[in-house]
Amino acid sequence: MIKNLLVKLRAARKSAQPPLNTPFFEKHTKHRNLMPLYDLWPIHGKAFISPSASIIGEVKIGPECGIYNGVVIRGDINSVTILDSTYICPNTVIHTAASLPTGTTAEVNIGLNCLIGSRCTLYSCTIDDFVHVGAGSVILEGARLEKGCMIGPGSVVPPGRLIPSKQLWAGNPVRYVKDLYEPEEINFGDTLALEMFNAEKYLMQFEEFGHAHMYDS
């Protein structure tokens, strides 16, 4: 009798279920920082792309770039091109419109040796070489930042606005502040050199022998 009761209890007992937040129940099982969209594949040279960044669709990233934590680059509507030695700081979003009312290209093009600060939004704009965009800035569709200019932190560049070369603009909407001279350019060059050093250091962690062994006990 006891044996029959144990058999019935085993039959009635449900197997333990894993918690609902386990990968078995998730629709998307893991984060992919390089995600193709149809036949559009992100392409990058020897660049550091943080594991928490999301690069989607038609995106081209040149060598020696740094794409840091939480950055989202969406090449799902039009393409995004980032040339060599440009650094996109954490939590910046880069995306594109389908078209612009002016008839100009709705792509995002970022030149050589640029620094885009944290928490910025870049939307279908063109940024020439050696441009520094301050943290928290918004660059809207059709805007163009010419070579060597600087945008102050928290600024908004309206649609279609042209920022001339080697000038500092800031505010919401941006206004002219001053011309930039050699000391500011030297300081910006030092900042870029530091970012390049950091990007190379981070990239080494993904090679066959990283730095973790240095701290083994």
PDB file of C-alpha atoms in Angstrom:
ATOM      1  CA  MET A   1       0.000   0.000   0.000  1.00  0.00           C
ATOM      2  CA  ILE A   2       2.765   2.401   0.930  1.00  0.00           C
ATOM      3  CA  LYS A   3       4.622   1.480  -2.255  1.00  0.00           C
ATOM      4  CA  ASN A   4       1.562   2.257  -4.400  1.00  0.00           C
ATOM      5  CA  LEU A   5       1.147   5.594  -2.570  1.00  0.00           C
ATOM      6  CA  LEU A   6       4.763   6.572  -3.301  1.00  0.00           C
ATOM      7  CA  VAL A   7       4.308   5.734  -6.988  1.00  0.00           C
ATOM      8  CA  LYS A   8       1.207   7.938  -7.161  1.00  0.00           C
ATOM      9  CA  LEU A   9       3.017  10.804  -5.392  1.00  0.00           C
ATOM     10  CA  ARG A  10       5.925  10.632  -7.833  1.00  0.00           C
ATOM     11  CA  ALA A  11       3.536  10.645 -10.787  1.00  0.00           C
ATOM     12  CA  ALA A  12       1.636  13.635  -9.422  1.00  0.00           C
ATOM     13  CA  ARG A  13       4.734  15.648  -8.589  1.00  0.00           C
ATOM     14  CA  LYS A  14       5.660  18.239 -11.234  1.00  0.00           C
ATOM     15  CA  SER A  15       9.251  18.662 -12.211  1.00  0.00           C
ATOM     16  CA  ALA A  16      10.915  21.852 -11.031  1.00  0.00           C
ATOM     17  CA  GLN A  17      10.592  24.656 -13.584  1.00  0.00           C
ATOM     18  CA  PRO A  18      13.462  27.071 -14.253  1.00  0.00           C
ATOM     19  CA  PRO A  19      12.738  30.736 -13.536  1.00  0.00           C
ATOM     20  CA  LEU A  20      11.165  32.654 -16.402  1.00  0.00           C
ATOM     21  CA  ASN A  21      14.192  34.931 -16.810  1.00  0.00           C
ATOM     22  CA  THR A  22      16.496  32.097 -17.893  1.00  0.00           C
ATOM     23  CA  PRO A  23      17.751  31.957 -21.498  1.00  0.00           C
ATOM     24  CA  PHE A  24      15.549  28.898 -22.115  1.00  0.00           C
ATOM     25  CA  PHE A  25      12.446  31.126 -21.959  1.00  0.00           C
ATOM     26  CA  GLU A  26      13.925  34.264 -23.540  1.00  0.00           C
ATOM     27  CA  LYS A  27      13.089  35.145 -27.120  1.00  0.00           C
ATOM     28  CA  HIS A  28      16.484  36.798 -27.565  1.00  0.00           C
ATOM     29  CA  THR A  29      19.083  34.689 -25.830  1.00  0.00           C
ATOM     30  CA  LYS A  30      22.099  37.005 -25.845  1.00  0.00           C
ATOM     31  CA  HIS A  31      23.282  40.453 -26.793  1.00  0.00           C
ATOM     32  CA  ARG A  32      25.037  40.794 -30.141  1.00  0.00           C
ATOM     33  CA  ASN A  33      26.947  44.023 -30.523  1.00  0.00           C
ATOM     34  CA  LEU A  34      27.311  43.521 -34.297  1.00  0.00           C
ATOM     35  CA  MET A  35      23.909  42.747 -35.763  1.00  0.00           C
ATOM     36  CA  PRO A  36      23.277  42.407 -39.525  1.00  0.00           C
ATOM     37  CA  LEU A  37      19.976  43.570 -40.987  1.00  0.00           C
ATOM     38  CA  TYR A  38      18.991  41.503 -44.031  1.00  0.00           C
ATOM     39  CA  ASP A  39      22.080  41.751 -46.275  1.00  0.00           C
ATOM     40  CA  LEU A  40      23.472  44.844 -44.500  1.00  0.00           C
ATOM     41  CA  TRP A  41      26.429  43.882 -42.326  1.00  0.00           C
ATOM     42  CA  PRO A  42      28.389  46.206 -40.011  1.00  0.00           C
ATOM     43  CA  ILE A  43      31.999  46.469 -41.168  1.00  0.00           C
ATOM     44  CA  HIS A  44      34.879  47.618 -39.012  1.00  0.00           C
ATOM     45  CA  GLY A  45      38.649  47.580 -39.125  1.00  0.00           C
ATOM     46  CA  LYS A  46      40.866  47.151 -36.084  1.00  0.00           C
ATOM     47  CA  ALA A  47      38.573  49.174 -33.831  1.00  0.00           C
ATOM     48  CA  PHE A  48      37.527  48.744 -30.212  1.00  0.00           C
ATOM     49  CA  ILE A  49      33.782  48.086 -29.984  1.00  0.00           C
ATOM     50  CA  SER A  50      32.518  47.662 -26.449  1.00  0.00           C
ATOM     51  CA  PRO A  51      30.585  44.452 -25.725  1.00  0.00           C
ATOM     52  CA  SER A  52      27.642  46.602 -24.584  1.00  0.00           C
ATOM     53  CA  ALA A  53      27.518  48.663 -27.802  1.00  0.00           C
ATOM     54  CA  SER A  54      24.976  47.890 -30.548  1.00  0.00           C
ATOM     55  CA  ILE A  55      26.044  48.275 -34.180  1.00  0.00           C
ATOM     56  CA  ILE A  56      23.151  47.500 -36.511  1.00  0.00           C
ATOM     57  CA  GLY A  57      22.897  47.284 -40.293  1.00  0.00           C
ATOM     58  CA  GLU A  58      24.850  49.341 -42.834  1.00  0.00           C
ATOM     59  CA  VAL A  59      27.589  50.775 -40.610  1.00  0.00           C
ATOM     60  CA  LYS A  60      31.248  51.218 -41.587  1.00  0.00           C
ATOM     61  CA  ILE A  61      33.813  51.942 -38.875  1.00  0.00           C
ATOM     62  CA  GLY A  62      37.446  52.695 -39.703  1.00  0.00           C
ATOM     63  CA  PRO A  63      40.513  51.333 -37.919  1.00  0.00           C
ATOM     64  CA  GLU A  64      41.707  52.640 -34.534  1.00  0.00           C
ATOM     65  CA  CYS A  65      38.240  53.895 -33.604  1.00  0.00           C
ATOM     66  CA  GLY A  66      36.686  53.501 -30.166  1.00  0.00           C
ATOM     67  CA  ILE A  67      32.979  52.730 -29.764  1.00  0.00           C
ATOM     68  CA  TYR A  68      32.387  52.757 -26.026  1.00  0.00           C
ATOM     69  CA  ASN A  69      29.818  51.384 -23.565  1.00  0.00           C
ATOM     70  CA  GLY A  70      26.139  51.687 -24.401  1.00  0.00           C
ATOM     71  CA  VAL A  71      26.618  53.303 -27.825  1.00  0.00           C
ATOM     72  CA  VAL A  72      23.886  52.523 -30.380  1.00  0.00           C
ATOM     73  CA  ILE A  73      24.646  53.005 -34.086  1.00  0.00           C
ATOM     74  CA  ARG A  74      21.690  52.248 -36.346  1.00  0.00           C
ATOM     75  CA  GLY A  75      22.324  51.798 -40.036  1.00  0.00           C
ATOM     76  CA  ASP A  76      18.830  50.410 -40.562  1.00  0.00           C
ATOM     77  CA  ILE A  77      17.391  53.217 -42.728  1.00  0.00           C
ATOM     78  CA  ASN A  78      20.463  54.887 -44.258  1.00  0.00           C
ATOM     79  CA  SER A  79      24.153  54.175 -43.857  1.00  0.00           C
ATOM     80  CA  VAL A  80      26.492  55.397 -41.121  1.00  0.00           C
ATOM     81  CA  THR A  81      30.197  55.903 -41.912  1.00  0.00           C
ATOM     82  CA  ILE A  82      32.817  56.628 -39.250  1.00  0.00           C
ATOM     83  CA  LEU A  83      36.370  57.174 -40.457  1.00  0.00           C
ATOM     84  CA  ASP A  84      39.675  56.332 -38.749  1.00  0.00           C
ATOM     85  CA  SER A  85      40.663  57.311 -35.204  1.00  0.00           C
ATOM     86  CA  THR A  86      37.252  58.650 -34.198  1.00  0.00           C
ATOM     87  CA  TYR A  87      35.872  58.005 -30.703  1.00  0.00           C
ATOM     88  CA  ILE A  88      32.208  57.701 -29.757  1.00  0.00           C
ATOM     89  CA  CYS A  89      31.786  58.059 -25.986  1.00  0.00           C
ATOM     90  CA  PRO A  90      29.301  56.113 -23.821  1.00  0.00           C
ATOM     91  CA  ASN A  91      25.526  56.133 -24.372  1.00  0.00           C
ATOM     92  CA  THR A  92      25.587  58.080 -27.634  1.00  0.00           C
ATOM     93  CA  VAL A  93      22.963  57.247 -30.281  1.00  0.00           C
ATOM     94  CA  ILE A  94      23.600  57.634 -34.016  1.00  0.00           C
ATOM     95  CA  HIS A  95      20.746  57.037 -36.453  1.00  0.00           C
ATOM     96  CA  THR A  96      19.288  58.288 -39.740  1.00  0.00           C
ATOM     97  CA  ALA A  97      16.142  59.578 -41.400  1.00  0.00           C
ATOM     98  CA  ALA A  98      14.677  58.075 -44.559  1.00  0.00           C
ATOM     99  CA  SER A  99      15.199  61.333 -46.479  1.00  0.00           C
ATOM    100  CA  LEU A 100      15.736  65.061 -45.980  1.00  0.00           C
ATOM    101  CA  PRO A 101      13.463  67.826 -47.304  1.00  0.00           C
ATOM    102  CA  THR A 102      16.484  69.558 -48.862  1.00  0.00           C
ATOM    103  CA  GLY A 103      17.151  66.538 -51.077  1.00  0.00           C
ATOM    104  CA  THR A 104      20.626  66.038 -49.612  1.00  0.00           C
ATOM    105  CA  THR A 105      21.801  62.651 -48.370  1.00  0.00           C
ATOM    106  CA  ALA A 106      20.236  61.393 -45.137  1.00  0.00           C
ATOM    107  CA  GLU A 107      23.309  59.369 -44.197  1.00  0.00           C
ATOM    108  CA  VAL A 108      25.535  60.034 -41.193  1.00  0.00           C
ATOM    109  CA  ASN A 109      29.160  60.709 -42.121  1.00  0.00           C
ATOM    110  CA  ILE A 110      31.790  61.290 -39.428  1.00  0.00           C
ATOM    111  CA  GLY A 111      35.345  62.145 -40.468  1.00  0.00           C
ATOM    112  CA  LEU A 112      38.826  61.432 -39.142  1.00  0.00           C
ATOM    113  CA  ASN A 113      40.012  62.137 -35.585  1.00  0.00           C
ATOM    114  CA  CYS A 114      36.668  63.233 -34.159  1.00  0.00           C
ATOM    115  CA  LEU A 115      35.491  62.982 -30.567  1.00  0.00           C
ATOM    116  CA  ILE A 116      31.767  62.605 -29.905  1.00  0.00           C
ATOM    117  CA  GLY A 117      30.987  63.091 -26.218  1.00  0.00           C
ATOM    118  CA  SER A 118      28.792  60.981 -23.952  1.00  0.00           C
ATOM    119  CA  ARG A 119      24.981  60.918 -24.306  1.00  0.00           C
ATOM    120  CA  CYS A 120      24.935  62.662 -27.671  1.00  0.00           C
ATOM    121  CA  THR A 121      22.369  62.152 -30.430  1.00  0.00           C
ATOM    122  CA  LEU A 122      23.464  62.383 -34.065  1.00  0.00           C
ATOM    123  CA  TYR A 123      20.707  62.269 -36.672  1.00  0.00           C
ATOM    124  CA  SER A 124      21.434  62.270 -40.438  1.00  0.00           C
ATOM    125  CA  CYS A 125      24.234  64.827 -40.146  1.00  0.00           C
ATOM    126  CA  THR A 126      27.727  65.337 -41.551  1.00  0.00           C
ATOM    127  CA  ILE A 127      30.735  65.852 -39.295  1.00  0.00           C
ATOM    128  CA  ASP A 128      34.080  66.695 -40.895  1.00  0.00           C
ATOM    129  CA  ASP A 129      37.574  65.861 -39.580  1.00  0.00           C
ATOM    130  CA  PHE A 130      38.928  66.956 -36.166  1.00  0.00           C
ATOM    131  CA  VAL A 131      35.531  67.932 -34.726  1.00  0.00           C
ATOM    132  CA  HIS A 132      34.746  67.783 -30.997  1.00  0.00           C
ATOM    133  CA  VAL A 133      31.083  67.430 -30.015  1.00  0.00           C
ATOM    134  CA  GLY A 134      30.520  68.075 -26.302  1.00  0.00           C
ATOM    135  CA  ALA A 135      28.641  65.674 -24.034  1.00  0.00           C
ATOM    136  CA  GLY A 136      24.848  65.665 -24.190  1.00  0.00           C
ATOM    137  CA  SER A 137      24.659  67.487 -27.519  1.00  0.00           C
ATOM    138  CA  VAL A 138      22.100  66.888 -30.269  1.00  0.00           C
ATOM    139  CA  ILE A 139      23.032  67.268 -33.940  1.00  0.00           C
ATOM    140  CA  LEU A 140      19.881  67.233 -36.061  1.00  0.00           C
ATOM    141  CA  GLU A 141      19.195  66.250 -39.654  1.00  0.00           C
ATOM    142  CA  GLY A 142      21.026  68.013 -42.449  1.00  0.00           C
ATOM    143  CA  ALA A 143      23.449  69.827 -40.117  1.00  0.00           C
ATOM    144  CA  ARG A 144      27.100  70.033 -41.110  1.00  0.00           C
ATOM    145  CA  LEU A 145      30.035  70.603 -38.762  1.00  0.00           C
ATOM    146  CA  GLU A 146      33.069  71.773 -40.702  1.00  0.00           C
ATOM    147  CA  LYS A 147      36.651  70.724 -40.059  1.00  0.00           C
ATOM    148  CA  GLY A 148      38.113  71.599 -36.662  1.00  0.00           C
ATOM    149  CA  CYS A 149      34.997  73.135 -35.102  1.00  0.00           C
ATOM    150  CA  MET A 150      33.763  72.455 -31.572  1.00  0.00           C
ATOM    151  CA  ILE A 151      30.259  72.122 -30.116  1.00  0.00           C
ATOM    152  CA  GLY A 152      29.874  72.920 -26.411  1.00  0.00           C
ATOM    153  CA  PRO A 153      28.280  70.409 -24.008  1.00  0.00           C
ATOM    154  CA  GLY A 154      24.491  70.215 -23.942  1.00  0.00           C
ATOM    155  CA  SER A 155      24.096  72.068 -27.234  1.00  0.00           C
ATOM    156  CA  VAL A 156      21.504  71.575 -29.970  1.00  0.00           C
ATOM    157  CA  VAL A 157      22.453  72.107 -33.623  1.00  0.00           C
ATOM    158  CA  PRO A 158      19.182  72.745 -35.528  1.00  0.00           C
ATOM    159  CA  PRO A 159      18.331  71.020 -38.826  1.00  0.00           C
ATOM    160  CA  GLY A 160      20.349  72.240 -41.790  1.00  0.00           C
ATOM    161  CA  ARG A 161      22.689  74.433 -39.710  1.00  0.00           C
ATOM    162  CA  LEU A 162      26.287  74.920 -40.931  1.00  0.00           C
ATOM    163  CA  ILE A 163      28.947  75.310 -38.224  1.00  0.00           C
ATOM    164  CA  PRO A 164      32.054  76.952 -39.771  1.00  0.00           C
ATOM    165  CA  SER A 165      35.550  75.560 -39.425  1.00  0.00           C
ATOM    166  CA  LYS A 166      37.614  76.288 -36.277  1.00  0.00           C
ATOM    167  CA  GLN A 167      34.813  77.934 -34.329  1.00  0.00           C
ATOM    168  CA  LEU A 168      33.206  77.140 -30.971  1.00  0.00           C
ATOM    169  CA  TRP A 169      29.411  77.152 -30.918  1.00  0.00           C
ATOM    170  CA  ALA A 170      27.224  76.357 -27.898  1.00  0.00           C
ATOM    171  CA  GLY A 171      23.699  76.673 -26.542  1.00  0.00           C
ATOM    172  CA  ASN A 172      20.184  75.582 -27.446  1.00  0.00           C
ATOM    173  CA  PRO A 173      19.999  76.406 -30.279  1.00  0.00           C
ATOM    174  CA  VAL A 174      23.725  76.849 -30.870  1.00  0.00           C
ATOM    175  CA  ARG A 175      25.212  80.312 -31.181  1.00  0.00           C
ATOM    176  CA  TYR A 176      28.690  81.490 -32.091  1.00  0.00           C
ATOM    177  CA  VAL A 177      31.001  81.770 -29.060  1.00  0.00           C
ATOM    178  CA  LYS A 178      34.539  82.352 -30.373  1.00  0.00           C
ATOM    179  CA  ASP A 179      37.187  81.330 -32.873  1.00  0.00           C
ATOM    180  CA  LEU A 180      39.502  78.459 -31.956  1.00  0.00           C
ATOM    181  CA  TYR A 181      43.262  78.944 -31.983  1.00  0.00           C
ATOM    182  CA  GLU A 182      46.356  76.784 -31.650  1.00  0.00           C
ATOM    183  CA  PRO A 183      46.204  76.151 -27.855  1.00  0.00           C
ATOM    184  CA  GLU A 184      42.702  74.672 -28.138  1.00  0.00           C
ATOM    185  CA  GLU A 185      43.802  72.543 -31.092  1.00  0.00           C
ATOM    186  CA  ILE A 186      46.813  71.234 -29.139  1.00  0.00           C
ATOM    187  CA  ASN A 187      44.591  70.392 -26.169  1.00  0.00           C
ATOM    188  CA  PHE A 188      42.158  68.540 -28.431  1.00  0.00           C
ATOM    189  CA  GLY A 189      45.067  66.616 -29.971  1.00  0.00           C
ATOM    190  CA  ASP A 190      46.178  65.515 -26.493  1.00  0.00           C
ATOM    191  CA  THR A 191      42.631  64.346 -25.719  1.00  0.00           C
ATOM    192  CA  LEU A 192      42.526  62.309 -28.935  1.00  0.00           C
ATOM    193  CA  ALA A 193      45.908  60.748 -28.145  1.00  0.00           C
ATOM    194  CA  LEU A 194      44.596  59.661 -24.726  1.00  0.00           C
ATOM    195  CA  GLU A 195      41.474  58.150 -26.300  1.00  0.00           C
ATOM    196  CA  MET A 196      43.630  56.271 -28.804  1.00  0.00           C
ATOM    197  CA  PHE A 197      45.740  54.846 -25.978  1.00  0.00           C
ATOM    198  CA  ASN A 198      42.633  53.750 -24.073  1.00  0.00           C
ATOM    199  CA  ALA A 199      41.028  52.136 -27.126  1.00  0.00           C
ATOM    200  CA  GLU A 200      44.195  50.130 -27.848  1.00  0.00           C
ATOM    201  CA  LYS A 201      44.347  49.048 -24.192  1.00  0.00           C
ATOM    202  CA  TYR A 202      40.717  47.878 -24.204  1.00  0.00           C
ATOM    203  CA  LEU A 203      41.151  46.095 -27.533  1.00  0.00           C
ATOM    204  CA  MET A 204      44.024  44.040 -26.125  1.00  0.00           C
ATOM    205  CA  GLN A 205      41.598  42.392 -23.686  1.00  0.00           C
ATOM    206  CA  PHE A 206      39.982  40.577 -26.623  1.00  0.00           C
ATOM    207  CA  GLU A 207      43.213  39.133 -27.975  1.00  0.00           C
ATOM    208  CA  GLU A 208      44.437  35.637 -27.158  1.00  0.00           C
ATOM    209  CA  PHE A 209      46.268  36.770 -24.029  1.00  0.00           C
ATOM    210  CA  GLY A 210      44.578  39.622 -22.176  1.00  0.00           C
ATOM    211  CA  HIS A 211      45.634  41.388 -19.001  1.00  0.00           C
ATOM    212  CA  ALA A 212      43.639  39.326 -16.512  1.00  0.00           C
ATOM    213  CA  HIS A 213      46.544  36.964 -15.803  1.00  0.00           C
ATOM    214  CA  MET A 214      48.459  39.876 -14.261  1.00  0.00           C
ATOM    215  CA  TYR A 215      46.140  39.794 -11.245  1.00  0.00           C
ATOM    216  CA  ASP A 216      45.850  36.054 -10.696  1.00  0.00           C
ATOM    217  CA  SER A 217      46.528  35.136  -7.076  1.00  0.00           C
TER     218      SER A 217
END
